[in-house]
Structure formats: structure tokens, C-alpha cells
mmCIF file of C-alpha atoms and ligand atoms in Angstrom:
data_model
loop_
_atom_site.group_PDB
_atom_site.id
_atom_site.type_symbol
_atom_site.label_atom_id
_atom_site.label_comp_id
_atom_site.label_asym_id
_atom_site.label_seq_id
_atom_site.Cartn_x
_atom_site.Cartn_y
_atom_site.Cartn_z
ATOM 1 C CA MET A 1 -14.203 0.327 -28.734
ATOM 2 C CA ARG A 2 -13.527 0.197 -24.963
ATOM 3 C CA ALA A 3 -9.441 0.410 -23.902
ATOM 4 C CA LYS A 4 -8.883 -3.088 -22.216
ATOM 5 C CA ILE A 5 -6.830 -1.982 -18.951
ATOM 6 C CA LEU A 6 -5.334 -4.918 -16.626
ATOM 7 C CA CYS A 7 -5.555 -3.750 -13.482
ATOM 8 C CA VAL A 8 -2.980 -5.742 -11.070
ATOM 9 C CA ALA A 9 -2.619 -6.293 -7.237
ATOM 10 C CA GLY A 10 -0.715 -8.519 -5.286
ATOM 11 C CA ALA A 11 0.140 -7.634 -1.956
ATOM 12 C CA ARG A 12 -2.344 -6.977 0.872
ATOM 13 C CA PRO A 13 -1.681 -2.708 0.735
ATOM 14 C CA ASN A 14 -2.664 -3.186 -3.359
ATOM 15 C CA PHE A 15 -6.434 -4.043 -2.315
ATOM 16 C CA MET A 16 -7.596 -1.300 -0.680
ATOM 17 C CA LYS A 17 -5.619 0.873 -3.369
ATOM 18 C CA ILE A 18 -7.444 -1.392 -6.872
ATOM 19 C CA ALA A 19 -10.375 -1.675 -5.609
ATOM 20 C CA PRO A 20 -12.053 1.669 -6.502
ATOM 21 C CA VAL A 21 -10.187 2.114 -9.745
ATOM 22 C CA VAL A 22 -11.578 -0.888 -10.701
ATOM 23 C CA ARG A 23 -15.073 0.511 -9.609
ATOM 24 C CA ALA A 24 -14.295 3.740 -11.468
ATOM 25 C CA LEU A 25 -13.192 2.369 -14.809
ATOM 26 C CA GLY A 26 -16.239 -0.169 -14.891
ATOM 27 C CA ALA A 27 -18.247 2.556 -14.971
ATOM 28 C CA SER A 28 -16.849 4.486 -18.050
ATOM 29 C CA PRO A 29 -18.181 4.250 -21.219
ATOM 30 C CA HIS A 30 -14.587 4.088 -22.732
ATOM 31 C CA LEU A 31 -12.521 0.968 -20.215
ATOM 32 C CA GLU A 32 -12.399 -2.186 -19.726
ATOM 33 C CA PRO A 33 -11.058 -3.092 -15.919
ATOM 34 C CA ARG A 34 -9.802 -6.572 -16.231
ATOM 35 C CA LEU A 35 -8.316 -7.416 -12.568
ATOM 36 C CA VAL A 36 -5.117 -9.667 -12.270
ATOM 37 C CA HIS A 37 -4.072 -11.340 -9.150
ATOM 38 C CA THR A 38 -0.490 -12.014 -9.075
ATOM 39 C CA GLY A 39 -0.579 -13.879 -5.805
ATOM 40 C CA GLN A 40 2.295 -12.509 -4.170
ATOM 41 C CA HIS A 41 -0.130 -12.781 -0.900
ATOM 42 C CA TYR A 42 -2.347 -15.842 -0.653
ATOM 43 C CA ASP A 43 -3.319 -15.997 2.964
ATOM 44 C CA GLU A 44 -6.782 -15.872 3.805
ATOM 45 C CA LYS A 45 -5.821 -13.384 6.079
ATOM 46 C CA LEU A 46 -3.844 -11.440 3.954
ATOM 47 C CA SER A 47 -5.766 -11.888 0.627
ATOM 48 C CA ARG A 48 -9.251 -13.213 0.264
ATOM 49 C CA VAL A 49 -11.008 -11.406 3.337
ATOM 50 C CA PHE A 50 -9.832 -8.215 1.186
ATOM 51 C CA PHE A 51 -12.259 -9.222 -2.098
ATOM 52 C CA ASP A 52 -15.215 -10.216 0.607
ATOM 53 C CA HIS A 53 -14.803 -6.764 2.697
ATOM 54 C CA LEU A 54 -13.829 -4.619 -0.122
ATOM 55 C CA GLY A 55 -16.848 -5.568 -2.380
ATOM 56 C CA MET A 56 -14.742 -6.493 -5.140
ATOM 57 C CA SER A 57 -15.651 -9.015 -7.561
ATOM 58 C CA ARG A 58 -12.905 -11.737 -7.937
ATOM 59 C CA PRO A 59 -9.871 -11.473 -9.759
ATOM 60 C CA HIS A 60 -10.696 -12.182 -13.830
ATOM 61 C CA ILE A 61 -6.882 -13.542 -13.663
ATOM 62 C CA GLU A 62 -4.907 -15.190 -11.236
ATOM 63 C CA LEU A 63 -1.112 -15.807 -11.443
ATOM 64 C CA ALA A 64 -0.942 -17.384 -8.191
ATOM 65 C CA VAL A 65 2.352 -16.971 -7.696
ATOM 66 C CA GLY A 66 3.311 -17.636 -4.122
ATOM 67 C CA SER A 67 6.789 -16.495 -1.963
ATOM 68 C CA GLY A 68 9.974 -15.987 -2.976
ATOM 69 C CA SER A 69 13.330 -14.625 -2.795
ATOM 70 C CA HIS A 70 12.979 -10.864 -4.536
ATOM 71 C CA ALA A 71 14.962 -11.921 -8.011
ATOM 72 C CA ALA A 72 12.693 -15.336 -7.708
ATOM 73 C CA GLN A 73 9.489 -13.935 -6.713
ATOM 74 C CA THR A 74 9.540 -10.807 -9.290
ATOM 75 C CA ALA A 75 11.232 -13.079 -12.162
ATOM 76 C CA GLU A 76 8.012 -15.466 -11.698
ATOM 77 C CA ILE A 77 5.936 -12.572 -11.753
ATOM 78 C CA MET A 78 6.898 -11.379 -14.765
ATOM 79 C CA ARG A 79 6.723 -14.915 -17.144
ATOM 80 C CA ARG A 80 3.192 -15.505 -15.616
ATOM 81 C CA PHE A 81 2.031 -12.279 -16.562
ATOM 82 C CA GLU A 82 3.692 -11.679 -20.392
ATOM 83 C CA PRO A 83 1.402 -14.894 -21.873
ATOM 84 C CA VAL A 84 -1.659 -12.882 -20.129
ATOM 85 C CA LEU A 85 -0.772 -9.784 -21.860
ATOM 86 C CA ALA A 86 -0.410 -11.641 -25.130
ATOM 87 C CA GLU A 87 -4.085 -13.868 -24.482
ATOM 88 C CA GLU A 88 -5.769 -10.618 -23.335
ATOM 89 C CA GLN A 89 -3.710 -8.086 -25.779
ATOM 90 C CA PRO A 90 -4.480 -4.878 -23.287
ATOM 91 C CA HIS A 91 -4.283 -1.492 -23.977
ATOM 92 C CA GLY A 92 -3.305 -0.613 -21.040
ATOM 93 C CA VAL A 93 -1.695 -2.336 -17.868
ATOM 94 C CA LEU A 94 -2.352 -0.154 -14.172
ATOM 95 C CA VAL A 95 0.006 -0.953 -11.488
ATOM 96 C CA VAL A 96 -0.623 0.423 -7.486
ATOM 97 C CA GLY A 97 2.067 0.713 -5.156
ATOM 98 C CA ASP A 98 5.710 -0.382 -4.491
ATOM 99 C CA VAL A 99 5.691 -3.932 -4.218
ATOM 100 C CA ASN A 100 7.126 -6.597 -6.291
ATOM 101 C CA SER A 101 3.715 -6.867 -8.171
ATOM 102 C CA THR A 102 4.002 -3.410 -9.445
ATOM 103 C CA LEU A 103 7.870 -4.059 -10.632
ATOM 104 C CA ALA A 104 7.093 -7.432 -11.999
ATOM 105 C CA CYS A 105 3.996 -6.008 -13.891
ATOM 106 C CA ALA A 106 5.055 -2.702 -15.078
ATOM 107 C CA LEU A 107 8.490 -4.388 -16.833
ATOM 108 C CA ALA A 108 6.975 -7.147 -18.481
ATOM 109 C CA ALA A 109 4.360 -4.592 -20.394
ATOM 110 C CA ALA A 110 6.696 -1.803 -21.059
ATOM 111 C CA LYS A 111 8.618 -4.273 -23.327
ATOM 112 C CA TYR A 112 5.252 -6.241 -24.816
ATOM 113 C CA ARG A 113 4.221 -5.138 -28.030
ATOM 114 C CA ARG A 114 0.706 -6.110 -28.774
ATOM 115 C CA ARG A 115 -0.177 -7.397 -32.136
ATOM 116 C CA GLU A 116 -2.179 -4.567 -33.316
ATOM 117 C CA PRO A 117 -1.100 -0.673 -32.875
ATOM 118 C CA PHE A 118 -3.436 1.411 -30.851
ATOM 119 C CA HIS A 119 -4.046 5.389 -30.707
ATOM 120 C CA THR A 120 -4.438 7.617 -27.921
ATOM 121 C CA SER A 121 -4.497 11.725 -27.575
ATOM 122 C CA LEU A 122 -0.724 10.761 -26.836
ATOM 123 C CA GLY A 123 -0.091 9.286 -30.687
ATOM 124 C CA ALA A 124 0.056 5.756 -31.857
ATOM 125 C CA ARG A 125 1.388 3.036 -29.974
ATOM 126 C CA ILE A 126 2.318 -0.506 -30.351
ATOM 127 C CA ARG A 127 2.996 -1.073 -26.451
ATOM 128 C CA PRO A 128 0.300 -0.964 -23.917
ATOM 129 C CA LEU A 129 0.840 1.799 -21.576
ATOM 130 C CA VAL A 130 2.339 1.641 -18.246
ATOM 131 C CA ILE A 131 0.244 3.509 -15.661
ATOM 132 C CA HIS A 132 1.893 3.803 -11.971
ATOM 133 C CA VAL A 133 -0.954 4.725 -9.235
ATOM 134 C CA GLU A 134 0.847 6.482 -5.991
ATOM 135 C CA ALA A 135 3.845 7.488 -7.944
ATOM 136 C CA GLY A 136 6.776 9.923 -7.323
ATOM 137 C CA LEU A 137 6.805 8.432 -3.072
ATOM 138 C CA ARG A 138 10.813 8.855 -2.265
ATOM 139 C CA CYS A 139 12.500 7.535 0.878
ATOM 140 C CA PHE A 140 16.242 8.119 -0.467
ATOM 141 C CA ASP A 141 16.855 4.506 1.160
ATOM 142 C CA ASP A 142 17.640 2.320 -1.293
ATOM 143 C CA ASP A 143 17.765 -0.461 1.636
ATOM 144 C CA MET A 144 14.053 -0.623 1.430
ATOM 145 C CA PRO A 145 13.189 -2.775 -1.227
ATOM 146 C CA GLU A 146 10.444 -0.594 -2.017
ATOM 147 C CA GLU A 147 12.283 2.385 -2.872
ATOM 148 C CA VAL A 148 13.780 0.649 -5.682
ATOM 149 C CA ASN A 149 10.382 -0.626 -6.878
ATOM 150 C CA ARG A 150 9.003 2.436 -6.695
ATOM 151 C CA ARG A 151 11.870 4.119 -8.650
ATOM 152 C CA LEU A 152 11.990 1.575 -11.330
ATOM 153 C CA THR A 153 8.157 1.629 -12.099
ATOM 154 C CA ASP A 154 8.400 5.569 -12.651
ATOM 155 C CA SER A 155 11.235 5.198 -14.853
ATOM 156 C CA ILE A 156 9.487 3.338 -16.637
ATOM 157 C CA GLY A 157 5.916 4.470 -16.462
ATOM 158 C CA ASP A 158 3.768 7.025 -19.150
ATOM 159 C CA LEU A 159 1.375 7.825 -16.608
ATOM 160 C CA LEU A 160 2.313 8.173 -13.462
ATOM 161 C CA PHE A 161 -0.570 9.480 -10.887
ATOM 162 C CA VAL A 162 0.239 11.093 -7.566
ATOM 163 C CA THR A 163 -0.916 11.638 -4.182
ATOM 164 C CA GLU A 164 0.881 14.229 -2.738
ATOM 165 C CA ALA A 165 2.844 17.183 -3.765
ATOM 166 C CA ALA A 166 6.226 16.193 -2.700
ATOM 167 C CA GLY A 167 5.912 13.010 -5.492
ATOM 168 C CA VAL A 168 5.320 15.676 -7.992
ATOM 169 C CA GLU A 169 8.782 17.448 -7.351
ATOM 170 C CA ASN A 170 10.429 14.170 -6.856
ATOM 171 C CA LEU A 171 9.396 12.986 -10.266
ATOM 172 C CA ARG A 172 10.239 16.372 -11.655
ATOM 173 C CA ARG A 173 14.005 16.319 -10.302
ATOM 174 C CA GLU A 174 14.192 13.223 -11.941
ATOM 175 C CA GLY A 175 13.645 14.482 -15.070
ATOM 176 C CA VAL A 176 9.878 13.299 -15.726
ATOM 177 C CA PRO A 177 8.377 15.295 -18.652
ATOM 178 C CA GLU A 178 5.088 17.033 -17.260
ATOM 179 C CA GLU A 179 2.689 15.334 -19.164
ATOM 180 C CA ARG A 180 2.990 11.985 -17.651
ATOM 181 C CA ILE A 181 2.452 13.452 -14.002
ATOM 182 C CA HIS A 182 -0.889 13.917 -12.979
ATOM 183 C CA LEU A 183 -1.459 14.955 -8.935
ATOM 184 C CA VAL A 184 -4.639 13.140 -8.467
ATOM 185 C CA GLY A 185 -4.769 12.281 -4.383
ATOM 186 C CA ASN A 186 -4.989 9.229 -2.706
ATOM 187 C CA VAL A 187 -6.721 6.119 -4.445
ATOM 188 C CA MET A 188 -6.352 4.195 -0.751
ATOM 189 C CA ILE A 189 -8.052 6.897 1.175
ATOM 190 C CA ASP A 190 -11.181 6.854 -1.712
ATOM 191 C CA THR A 191 -11.515 2.940 0.125
ATOM 192 C CA LEU A 192 -11.199 4.335 3.577
ATOM 193 C CA LEU A 193 -13.790 6.891 3.200
ATOM 194 C CA ALA A 194 -15.775 4.704 1.636
ATOM 195 C CA SER A 195 -15.794 2.172 4.643
ATOM 196 C CA LYS A 196 -15.769 4.213 7.223
ATOM 197 C CA ASP A 197 -19.602 4.014 7.974
ATOM 198 C CA GLU A 198 -19.200 0.199 7.786
ATOM 199 C CA ALA A 199 -16.397 -0.382 10.303
ATOM 200 C CA VAL A 200 -18.357 1.431 12.762
ATOM 201 C CA ALA A 201 -20.254 -1.559 13.308
ATOM 202 C CA SER A 202 -17.244 -3.822 13.779
ATOM 203 C CA PRO A 203 -17.291 -5.709 16.997
ATOM 204 C CA VAL A 204 -13.734 -6.004 17.557
ATOM 205 C CA LEU A 205 -12.871 -3.816 20.227
ATOM 206 C CA ALA A 206 -15.475 -5.801 22.340
ATOM 207 C CA ASP A 207 -13.719 -9.296 20.879
ATOM 208 C CA LEU A 208 -10.525 -8.134 21.803
ATOM 209 C CA ALA A 209 -12.111 -6.548 25.223
ATOM 210 C CA LEU A 210 -10.916 -3.122 24.745
ATOM 211 C CA GLN A 211 -11.946 0.314 25.280
ATOM 212 C CA GLU A 212 -12.396 3.173 22.659
ATOM 213 C CA GLY A 213 -9.608 5.647 23.015
ATOM 214 C CA ALA A 214 -7.439 3.337 25.565
ATOM 215 C CA TYR A 215 -4.845 0.827 23.679
ATOM 216 C CA GLY A 216 -2.015 1.646 21.211
ATOM 217 C CA LEU A 217 -1.963 -0.685 18.472
ATOM 218 C CA VAL A 218 1.219 -1.936 16.996
ATOM 219 C CA THR A 219 2.232 -3.036 13.011
ATOM 220 C CA LEU A 220 5.633 -4.570 12.152
ATOM 221 C CA HIS A 221 6.842 -6.118 8.916
ATOM 222 C CA ARG A 222 9.231 -4.108 7.163
ATOM 223 C CA PRO A 223 12.603 -6.762 6.654
ATOM 224 C CA SER A 224 14.933 -4.317 8.269
ATOM 225 C CA ASN A 225 13.083 -4.257 11.739
ATOM 226 C CA VAL A 226 11.922 -7.451 11.826
ATOM 227 C CA ASP A 227 14.365 -10.119 10.021
ATOM 228 C CA GLU A 228 17.309 -9.362 12.418
ATOM 229 C CA SER A 229 16.330 -10.783 15.833
ATOM 230 C CA GLU A 230 18.243 -8.579 17.783
ATOM 231 C CA THR A 231 16.754 -5.255 16.107
ATOM 232 C CA LEU A 232 13.114 -6.983 16.701
ATOM 233 C CA ARG A 233 14.193 -7.630 20.444
ATOM 234 C CA ALA A 234 14.986 -4.141 20.444
ATOM 235 C CA LEU A 235 11.718 -2.706 19.222
ATOM 236 C CA VAL A 236 9.711 -4.878 21.221
ATOM 237 C CA ALA A 237 11.551 -3.776 24.288
ATOM 238 C CA ALA A 238 10.708 -0.353 23.602
ATOM 239 C CA LEU A 239 6.932 -1.085 22.853
ATOM 240 C CA ASP A 240 6.912 -2.887 26.405
ATOM 241 C CA GLU A 241 7.727 0.507 27.656
ATOM 242 C CA VAL A 242 4.639 2.437 26.564
ATOM 243 C CA ALA A 243 2.797 -0.865 27.011
ATOM 244 C CA LEU A 244 3.707 -0.426 30.438
ATOM 245 C CA ARG A 245 1.336 2.682 30.477
ATOM 246 C CA LEU A 246 -1.230 1.666 27.951
ATOM 247 C CA PRO A 247 -2.147 -1.907 26.622
ATOM 248 C CA LEU A 248 -0.606 -2.958 22.584
ATOM 249 C CA VAL A 249 -2.707 -4.529 20.170
ATOM 250 C CA PHE A 250 -0.247 -6.285 17.448
ATOM 251 C CA PRO A 251 -1.859 -7.825 14.714
ATOM 252 C CA VAL A 252 1.837 -9.756 13.228
ATOM 253 C CA HIS A 253 2.375 -10.797 9.774
ATOM 254 C CA PRO A 254 2.802 -13.990 9.046
ATOM 255 C CA ARG A 255 6.193 -12.875 7.980
ATOM 256 C CA THR A 256 7.132 -11.093 11.755
ATOM 257 C CA ARG A 257 4.941 -14.142 13.549
ATOM 258 C CA ALA A 258 8.218 -16.603 11.985
ATOM 259 C CA ARG A 259 10.767 -14.126 13.031
ATOM 260 C CA LEU A 260 9.233 -14.028 16.539
ATOM 261 C CA ASP A 261 9.033 -17.326 16.923
ATOM 262 C CA ASP A 262 12.253 -17.870 15.551
ATOM 263 C CA ALA A 263 14.025 -15.537 18.549
ATOM 264 C CA ALA A 264 11.243 -16.993 21.164
ATOM 265 C CA ILE A 265 10.425 -13.258 21.307
ATOM 266 C CA ARG A 266 7.207 -13.652 23.663
ATOM 267 C CA PRO A 267 5.475 -10.060 24.902
ATOM 268 C CA ASP A 268 3.968 -10.200 28.018
ATOM 269 C CA SER A 269 0.196 -11.224 27.545
ATOM 270 C CA GLU A 270 -0.936 -8.853 30.757
ATOM 271 C CA ARG A 271 0.221 -5.569 28.144
ATOM 272 C CA TRP A 272 -0.249 -6.974 24.651
ATOM 273 C CA LYS A 273 -2.496 -8.350 23.061
ATOM 274 C CA ILE A 274 -1.199 -10.439 20.104
ATOM 275 C CA VAL A 275 -3.653 -11.164 17.368
ATOM 276 C CA ASP A 276 -3.589 -12.813 13.594
ATOM 277 C CA PRO A 277 -3.588 -10.424 10.670
ATOM 278 C CA LEU A 278 -7.284 -8.459 10.907
ATOM 279 C CA GLY A 279 -9.800 -7.899 8.040
ATOM 280 C CA TYR A 280 -10.342 -4.291 6.805
ATOM 281 C CA LEU A 281 -12.853 -3.185 8.102
ATOM 282 C CA ASP A 282 -11.960 -4.598 12.052
ATOM 283 C CA PHE A 283 -8.729 -3.034 11.118
ATOM 284 C CA LEU A 284 -10.125 0.089 10.479
ATOM 285 C CA LYS A 285 -12.039 0.020 13.730
ATOM 286 C CA LEU A 286 -9.275 -0.440 15.874
ATOM 287 C CA MET A 287 -7.171 2.183 13.959
ATOM 288 C CA SER A 288 -9.760 4.854 14.517
ATOM 289 C CA SER A 289 -10.677 4.215 18.195
ATOM 290 C CA ALA A 290 -6.683 3.571 19.122
ATOM 291 C CA ARG A 291 -5.054 5.844 21.445
ATOM 292 C CA VAL A 292 -2.192 5.978 19.007
ATOM 293 C CA VAL A 293 -0.570 3.594 16.247
ATOM 294 C CA PHE A 294 3.064 2.904 15.708
ATOM 295 C CA THR A 295 3.822 0.914 12.589
ATOM 296 C CA ASP A 296 6.486 0.451 9.863
ATOM 297 C CA SER A 297 3.426 0.543 7.247
ATOM 298 C CA GLY A 298 3.790 3.298 4.620
ATOM 299 C CA GLY A 299 -0.406 3.176 3.870
ATOM 300 C CA ILE A 300 -1.001 3.201 7.715
ATOM 301 C CA GLN A 301 0.745 6.807 8.066
ATOM 302 C CA GLU A 302 -1.708 7.900 5.042
ATOM 303 C CA GLU A 303 -4.811 6.309 7.065
ATOM 304 C CA THR A 304 -3.910 7.670 10.329
ATOM 305 C CA THR A 305 -3.480 11.390 9.094
ATOM 306 C CA VAL A 306 -7.012 10.924 7.445
ATOM 307 C CA LEU A 307 -8.683 9.496 10.725
ATOM 308 C CA GLY A 308 -6.282 12.331 12.929
ATOM 309 C CA VAL A 309 -5.132 9.619 15.091
ATOM 310 C CA PRO A 310 -1.791 10.541 16.145
ATOM 311 C CA CYS A 311 0.975 7.864 14.678
ATOM 312 C CA VAL A 312 4.259 6.961 15.238
ATOM 313 C CA THR A 313 6.071 5.612 12.368
ATOM 314 C CA LEU A 314 9.170 2.703 13.424
ATOM 315 C CA ARG A 315 11.657 3.870 10.467
ATOM 316 C CA ARG A 316 14.083 6.803 9.837
ATOM 317 C CA ASN A 317 12.601 7.751 7.138
ATOM 318 C CA THR A 318 9.234 8.983 5.448
ATOM 319 C CA GLU A 319 8.536 8.607 1.541
ATOM 320 C CA ARG A 320 4.956 10.038 2.409
ATOM 321 C CA PRO A 321 6.055 13.616 4.458
ATOM 322 C CA VAL A 322 2.579 15.374 3.812
ATOM 323 C CA THR A 323 1.396 12.675 7.126
ATOM 324 C CA ILE A 324 5.133 14.719 9.470
ATOM 325 C CA SER A 325 4.120 18.408 7.724
ATOM 326 C CA GLU A 326 0.326 18.583 8.011
ATOM 327 C CA GLY A 327 -0.990 15.053 9.311
ATOM 328 C CA THR A 328 -0.617 13.128 12.442
ATOM 329 C CA ASN A 329 3.022 11.438 11.912
ATOM 330 C CA HIS A 330 5.888 11.700 13.795
ATOM 331 C CA LEU A 331 9.084 9.242 12.941
ATOM 332 C CA GLY A 332 10.457 7.267 15.906
ATOM 333 C CA GLY A 333 13.318 5.963 14.106
ATOM 334 C CA THR A 334 13.980 2.549 15.875
ATOM 335 C CA SER A 335 15.988 3.511 19.046
ATOM 336 C CA ARG A 336 14.163 2.913 22.127
ATOM 337 C CA ASP A 337 14.661 6.635 22.975
ATOM 338 C CA GLY A 338 13.628 8.088 19.691
ATOM 339 C CA ILE A 339 10.704 6.083 20.064
ATOM 340 C CA LEU A 340 9.468 6.888 23.545
ATOM 341 C CA ALA A 341 10.145 10.335 22.289
ATOM 342 C CA ALA A 342 7.865 10.345 19.509
ATOM 343 C CA PHE A 343 4.985 8.523 21.755
ATOM 344 C CA GLU A 344 5.269 11.385 24.147
ATOM 345 C CA GLU A 345 4.989 14.156 20.741
ATOM 346 C CA ALA A 346 2.485 12.502 19.385
ATOM 347 C CA VAL A 347 -0.136 12.116 22.244
ATOM 348 C CA GLN A 348 0.648 15.985 23.512
ATOM 349 C CA PRO A 349 -2.048 18.059 22.408
ATOM 350 C CA GLY A 350 -0.107 20.132 19.731
ATOM 351 C CA PRO A 351 -1.401 22.674 16.568
ATOM 352 C CA PRO A 352 -4.198 21.032 14.414
ATOM 353 C CA ARG A 353 -4.054 18.972 11.876
ATOM 354 C CA SER A 354 -5.217 18.764 8.448
ATOM 355 C CA VAL A 355 -5.901 16.019 5.538
ATOM 356 C CA PRO A 356 -3.638 16.676 2.488
ATOM 357 C CA ASP A 357 -4.795 18.574 -0.419
ATOM 358 C CA LEU A 358 -7.173 15.846 -2.717
ATOM 359 C CA TRP A 359 -7.474 13.349 -0.072
ATOM 360 C CA ASP A 360 -11.431 13.398 -0.558
ATOM 361 C CA GLY A 361 -12.553 10.097 -1.818
ATOM 362 C CA ARG A 362 -12.498 11.165 -5.308
ATOM 363 C CA ALA A 363 -9.016 10.119 -6.630
ATOM 364 C CA ALA A 364 -9.641 7.433 -8.613
ATOM 365 C CA GLU A 365 -12.406 8.980 -10.158
ATOM 366 C CA ARG A 366 -9.918 11.382 -11.488
ATOM 367 C CA ILE A 367 -7.766 8.777 -12.937
ATOM 368 C CA CYS A 368 -10.919 7.622 -14.706
ATOM 369 C CA SER A 369 -11.091 10.831 -16.149
ATOM 370 C CA VAL A 370 -7.779 11.209 -17.145
ATOM 371 C CA LEU A 371 -7.948 7.616 -18.848
ATOM 372 C CA ALA A 372 -10.981 7.839 -20.447
ATOM 373 C CA SER A 373 -9.890 11.587 -22.486
ATOM 374 C CA LEU A 374 -6.786 10.099 -23.234
ATOM 375 C CA PHE A 375 -8.840 6.999 -24.956
ATOM 376 C CA ALA A 376 -11.809 8.839 -26.213
ATOM 377 C CA LEU A 377 -12.165 9.681 -29.878
ATOM 378 C CA HIS A 378 -9.173 7.869 -30.927
HETATM 379 C C1 UD1 B 401 4.693 -7.095 0.672
HETATM 380 C C2 UD1 B 401 5.426 -6.142 0.442
HETATM 381 C C3 UD1 B 401 5.486 -4.511 1.616
HETATM 382 C C4 UD1 B 401 4.018 -4.614 1.925
HETATM 383 C C5 UD1 B 401 3.439 -5.875 2.536
HETATM 384 C C6 UD1 B 401 2.067 -5.753 3.297
HETATM 385 C C7 UD1 B 401 7.877 -6.321 -1.381
HETATM 386 C C8 UD1 B 401 9.424 -6.236 -1.736
HETATM 387 N N1 UD1 B 401 6.995 -6.107 -0.119
HETATM 388 O O1 UD1 B 401 5.630 -7.168 2.246
HETATM 389 O O2 UD1 B 401 5.783 -3.760 0.932
HETATM 390 O O3 UD1 B 401 3.950 -3.525 2.509
HETATM 391 O O4 UD1 B 401 3.859 -7.058 1.646
HETATM 392 O O5 UD1 B 401 1.790 -6.722 4.126
HETATM 393 O O6 UD1 B 401 6.999 -6.627 -2.142
HETATM 394 N N2 UD1 B 401 4.046 -15.323 3.539
HETATM 395 C C9 UD1 B 401 2.826 -15.712 3.786
HETATM 396 N N3 UD1 B 401 1.570 -15.517 3.559
HETATM 397 C C10 UD1 B 401 1.406 -14.474 2.509
HETATM 398 C C11 UD1 B 401 2.321 -14.024 2.313
HETATM 399 C C12 UD1 B 401 3.276 -14.114 2.194
HETATM 400 O O7 UD1 B 401 2.993 -16.306 4.850
HETATM 401 O O8 UD1 B 401 0.079 -15.066 1.775
HETATM 402 C C13 UD1 B 401 4.710 -15.378 4.047
HETATM 403 C C14 UD1 B 401 6.191 -15.798 3.783
HETATM 404 O O9 UD1 B 401 7.152 -16.416 4.628
HETATM 405 C C15 UD1 B 401 6.498 -14.923 2.698
HETATM 406 C C16 UD1 B 401 6.965 -13.606 3.257
HETATM 407 O O10 UD1 B 401 5.726 -13.520 4.149
HETATM 408 O O11 UD1 B 401 8.137 -15.862 2.514
HETATM 409 C C17 UD1 B 401 7.254 -12.442 3.430
HETATM 410 O O12 UD1 B 401 5.937 -12.146 2.047
HETATM 411 P P1 UD1 B 401 6.477 -11.611 0.928
HETATM 412 O O13 UD1 B 401 5.033 -11.155 -0.350
HETATM 413 O O14 UD1 B 401 7.771 -11.346 0.035
HETATM 414 O O15 UD1 B 401 6.775 -9.879 1.651
HETATM 415 P P2 UD1 B 401 5.890 -8.867 2.443
HETATM 416 O O16 UD1 B 401 7.282 -8.753 3.620
HETATM 417 O O17 UD1 B 401 4.569 -9.661 2.924
#
């Protein structure tokens, strides 16, 4: 018997994380992965291009949930996912990251009772195992919706796969039993390392008339940075001071595009290249060749660390502290002075930086071997 694992992805950063997991599980004689796309992100540029670029098969199941308020979106994903649990009778539900789809599917699974019990090395059970990949990260700021999603998902997870040592410490502090915690490395980096060579051939630099190492790259989409027009205006103004020295490329998330338009914020087109969201390989090429990256994303802090590209994070905190202690990340906060100081620091030659332990392209394999031994022979 192969254990059926529903693998859930919903929003852009989930696709890079789920791709290597689905691939590794599919190669195991003990496991049968089924990909579920919640449809939290549905734009071609935030969703379909990733399936094309990551060589992922089409999802087995699409929930087509679309946008909504946090409560409406989370509830709607749960409402649509429960019949999938009934139909599929999975042995496990694997969720990644910290988006609304992560929490919604974990919560639906945690309370779902299968028709038949099944056995694992952890004992007999009637409910599917809830498996969280990228568990344990904490920024200790509940104003971020992702922090709430992370804490709640971990509290109902049966198996928690962690990317960095700080995540293990956080889970221990929260009283999570040791046998649930597995430090396996970073699946997003599995995808990055597998795609690096292909990304070299991307024509994006020529398309945007950019020179290698002679521009900065900006991404911004956190509600706390973009939803208030005065905050967004001040951030763009601070970055514009950087742009006087280094042209900036800004692929704009739909949320941010709408806020820029509402507030009539129009960065100077001499110094800024404002473009639509890019596909994975083009973005990887743009990141690898940048002089510096300014971002409020979680994953980009990790990707720049592995690429060795200086990163200024436009937040007051990070749930990924290893990117600062070992990697290339600098916390800039959101004030003008903080951002400019972090920029100066980021582009100075500093002590050698390193790639965190287990960020070696084999995290999905490790996850697969934990799951396979849990289900094998039971
Ligand atoms: C979500 C995640 C965030 C992740 C980000 C990556 C949560 C709480 N947040 O934020 O952690 O870093 O995705 O992009 O899950 N929209 C479109 N097209 C789409 C999807 C959304 O135009 O395909 C617009 C809609 O107006 C929507 C808004 O973007 O209301 C925000 O989308 P939503 O999924 O709510 O959150 P993100 O800001 O994308």
C-alpha cells in the first residue's frame, strides 16, 4: 500500500516549495503524492507560470478559491477542502510556508476523521497526519498575518519539518514534543539550486536593458508596508534616494500595484523600471545579478543568502535569523535612515558569509525518507 499524501499549494511562494516535495514523494514506493492548488493566487503571473517553469504537473485538484478577506478566504478554502478529504481519504496532508492556504488546509485535516483507521510507526490513527514544511519560524509580531498562520499550523501539526536551528528552538520553547520536530533544511533552496543553471540563460537583463551587478532589485507586498498610502510613499521615497545612485527594478505584486495607483505614487521612470511580476527563472536571474536586493518577502531573504547577494529587508524583524547571522541579509526596517544605513552596510565588503547547514538541495529527499519510514511496513 502507498500512503496517500495531499500536498497543498495556494500562493506564489508555495509553488517553489511544493515542487521538490511532490517530486521526491512520487519517487518513493511507499508514498503517493496528490497536488492540491487552492487557487489563493490565480493570476497567470502569480500562479500558472510557476507550474511551467518548475516542471510541475498540473494540480490533481483545484479549489479555485480566489481572493477575499482573511476570514472569508480561510473559511472558503476549508469549506472546499473538506469534501476533498472525504473523497481522497488521505493518510497525510502536507502544507508549506505560512499563507492562508497553509492554515486552512491544516485545520480542516486536523479535525477530519477518515472512514478507515491506518497504521504508522507512531501508532494507529483515524485522522490524516498534518505535516508542516517550513515549521518553527517566528518573528514574534502578531501584526503579521503569516505569524498567526505559522503558530497555529505548528500547534496542530503532527510532523514539523524545519529549515534552520532557530526554528527548532522556537518549537521546543512552545512545548512541542521532540519526536515531531525534524531539522531537514530548506525546500525552497532545493528548487533554487536545481534551477540556477537554467536561469543563467534567461534573457531578462537584455530585455530590461540592465547591466550585470549595476542595479538594485525591489519587491514589496506586505500589507503593513503597502496598504497605508503614507507608509508606502515614505518607503518609495527612501528607495528613491538609493535610485539616485543605482537604478532600481521593481516587479510589482498586484496588491502593491493597486495601492500605488490609488495613492498616485509614480516612481521616476529615469531611475526606476517598474515591471509586472516575473516568472521564476527570470526573477532568479534578476536576483543573482543584482548589486543589492530590497525586499519584504520571507523567501527572498533566504534566496539572496544562498546566492551571496546583499539583501536589505524592509521590515523591523525577521523569522529567518540565520540569513543575518550567516547570510547576506541586513534588517533595514521601514524608516528612511534605517534603510539607507542598511544599504551602506550591505554593499560594503564584510566578513565572509556562508550558506546555512542543510541548505544543500536535498531537503525534500530528507522529508521523503522520514515519511517513507513512518509509513513503510505498517
Ligand atoms: C499572500 C500571502 C503572503 C505571501 C504572498 C506572496 C497570506 C496571508 N499572505 O499575500 O504571505 O508572501 O501571498 O505573493 O496568505 N491578487 C491578484 N491576483 C492573484 C492573487 C491576489 O490580483 O492571483 C490580489 C487581490 O486583489 C488580493 C490581493 O492581491 O486581494 C492580495 O492577495 P492575497 O492572496 O490575499 O495575499 P497576498 O498579499 O498576495
